[in-house]
Amino acid sequence: MDDPALDTDPQPAPTISRSYSTFTKFILYETRRNFYLIGSNAADSGHHIIRINRTTQDELDIIEDVVEYTGKEMSIVLKMLDDGNRASGGLGKARVVFGLAGTDCPKFTSSIDLIVFFPGFIRFTAGWYMIVISKRSVVALLGGHYLYHCENTDIIPVCFNHKVDKPAEEQRLMNIFKQVDMSKNFYFRCVCILSNLGHTQAHSIDPSYTYDLTSTLQHNLTRSSRPNNSPWLFNDRYAWNHHLLACTFAGQDIPRLSPPWLLPLVHGHVDQAKLTVLGRVIFVTLIARRSRHFAGARYLKRGVNAEGNVANEVETEQIVAEALTTPFYYPATRDQSGKHIDRRPSPNYTSYVQYRGSIPIYWAQETTSMSPKPPIEITVVDPFYSAASRHFDDLFKRYGAPITILNLIKRREPVPRESKLLDEYTQCVRYLNQFLPADKKMVYRAWDMSRAYKEKTQDVISYLEDIAEESIQMTGFFHSGPEPYSHIIPVDSGEQTEWRRDILLQNGICRTNCVDCLDRTNAAQFVFGKRALGHQLYALGIVDTPNLAFDSDAVNMLTEMYHDHGDTIALQYTGSALVNRVETYRRMPHWNSHSRDIIENIRRFYTNSLLDADKQTAINLFLGVAGERTITHPPVRGGYRKWFDEEHLKPAYVLNECDAALKEFVKCRGDFWVEYYRPLLFTSLGKHFAYSMNSTLKLPGKTAKDMNHSPFEPHGRRNRPQHPRSVVQGMRQWMSASPNAQANKPSGNTALWPDQKHNTTGAPELDKYSTEGMAIRLLDPTVSETEEAEYQGYIDQCQELLDAPSTMGERKNIEIYSNAVRTAAGEDMAEWSWPEDSLPKYIAYVERGQKCYLDDGKFGEGCSIHFNYEKWLNGLSG
């Protein structure tokens, strides 16, 4: 028989403490009557268990035991379950092995074969299936919390005697469901719950996740000022397994399971790389979250639906953090009097969020013809733009004001296609803007990016950078601390600059779109990301200006990250990679870019024409979307003038509230030690994710010598022989008292500046040995070319040895050195391969040293040849 404690509905337990317990793994046991899923934290000090009934296939019966067990107590519970089910085979093993090699298992898992993660359940024609993640891999690290990629999943029937009345239909639906490959571009993050809390208390407390991957870094650390009316503690817009979780608890206001059992899966892209800046390590993370609403294939999902959800909606977040400390906080310390000081938020985290989505009007493209570019048709003309108003009101709710709209579609075409959308979209924004307050109006920027590139009338990248700078200045970005103290240093004019003492918040968003929201949109978002990277590094005190140069290691690394980001989003939406990349719009295309673009266009046309229908059916089944019909009439709206909620126009993140929430987060929800260091797992430092992460030092052609070069320096400037850079440049800047001294240096020999040999001012020259002259020289020191070259040689001497190959010396020198070492070791001379004339010379040298000196200090006749040398050795004069 089963454990009676799990056969009844659990009673709420009293609240004991507010300590947190993170579920890092789930272990599945099975008997003939039940599945038992055990959730354990990283330290194996706390375990929870749920029971899934296997005796019925019509209903899904899940019961959670709210008691938290220790390892010893859980062993006793499992022993009781094994004894109670011994007549039916006992507590059997799970069927699939967890693929993460070396995962530490609790003491009670001697009969375990499966350690899984549990994203939900699915049902087709008869019976329920449990979906488990049986393999994962680490892809990113944020604040000591790992972000994982789903590598493999398994579908397990819940009922032990699973009966299917329509096996052909069941198998067909199963095959369609499996077309959504959960082993590609699905990401998750282990979650936690308050320990020792009952079921009711666990649902009533909001901060139940250490880090929620479905939300931005700013939202995780500070929490939005907007009230959260959702029953889910994560952002269900970006949880692609929402249907797999919601169908389990259909008809219930809140799920019956605690938050740690509800693992949201994010579909999109996650990438992380390491930026090495002269010994300082910066983590650059790029996260793309694809919305589950109105999701699908390219030509089958266009525009907007009645709820205001647009096609190909992706939220892109760029996180830049200095790895000075691993968690989101500085450790607790004690002051000089011994008083305890709580944790302090780490000021080393920044993030910037962008948004892309289809044009929010009703439009479509028919794929019945074999044209590679089907004509664009506006299916519904709504003079009040009801769907667009819902869409923009939702953006105000999520991100706040202001909203910048960057529209990159074509303006002039031989045959109107995109220009139809341009006119309608422009009229839509103009109509909605007239009802907004003057300080909350949406900023609309329509620019034909394709024509500007083809006609060569504008620098595409420079124009986008200007727009990016304007948008970032309006919306800001998130920074978890004040500005560095170096920003408070006055400039040459003596004016005191304003120094920010508080955290910085992002209120507002830039919404970018083209027709497909792929090629042009990704290039524009890269430019925004590059501009934001400069501001983020400047806020962290890494660079002295937010202007980053192209062709530097830092920008090249960010370019590759956005290329991977764009390729992934394009493959999910169209079935092919990007066609036009950033180098195309910089007019620096790769030699094979034209042929690659042709191949990608062919792939895109083939996929959209032949495969998209099946792909859309699979996505609809996975997301639980019923067959959507085409809207043939405009929906009725509530108001024609007040299309927005006034509360949504207020800042989504208020400074005082967010600052208090950030301090509360680091006190209660920032624990990371056991999950990050994993003391129960035997591993090596070289296999640690932070060491194996991609880095600027791993770019092609990099050597150990490049560690002394700045990653923000353009490659062309570094290769100039007449102006050596790297460490010497940093020394020169450090020795200069004025930050603008480099720009004011006269041309010519550096030994002449700033002490010019010709006095052009007419003022009397100071005595260089006077106190005033010495003080002026010390405040404005100079470095001559000779001293600079000498210092550069001193710096590079060890690097030359590191870079030198082992075969650099001539063979005869290597042989002589090897024989000399063997000589010092006292080996037999007969085995050596000395040159023939070497042995007599060596014997003569030894015998010469044994000549006897005369008593009067003079030498014998045999030593007359070496008289001067030996005389010098003995210190004799004359």
Tab-separated table of C-alpha atoms in Angstrom, residues 36 435 647 788 821 837 861:
chain	number	residue	atom	x	y	z
A	36	TYR	CA	6.474	9.988	-6.982
A	435	PHE	CA	-5.395	61.451	-27.560
A	647	GLU	CA	-2.429	54.123	-14.773
A	788	GLU	CA	58.571	54.838	-24.175
A	821	VAL	CA	73.003	20.340	-18.872
A	837	ASP	CA	87.384	19.913	-31.423
A	861	GLU	CA	106.281	30.793	-18.449
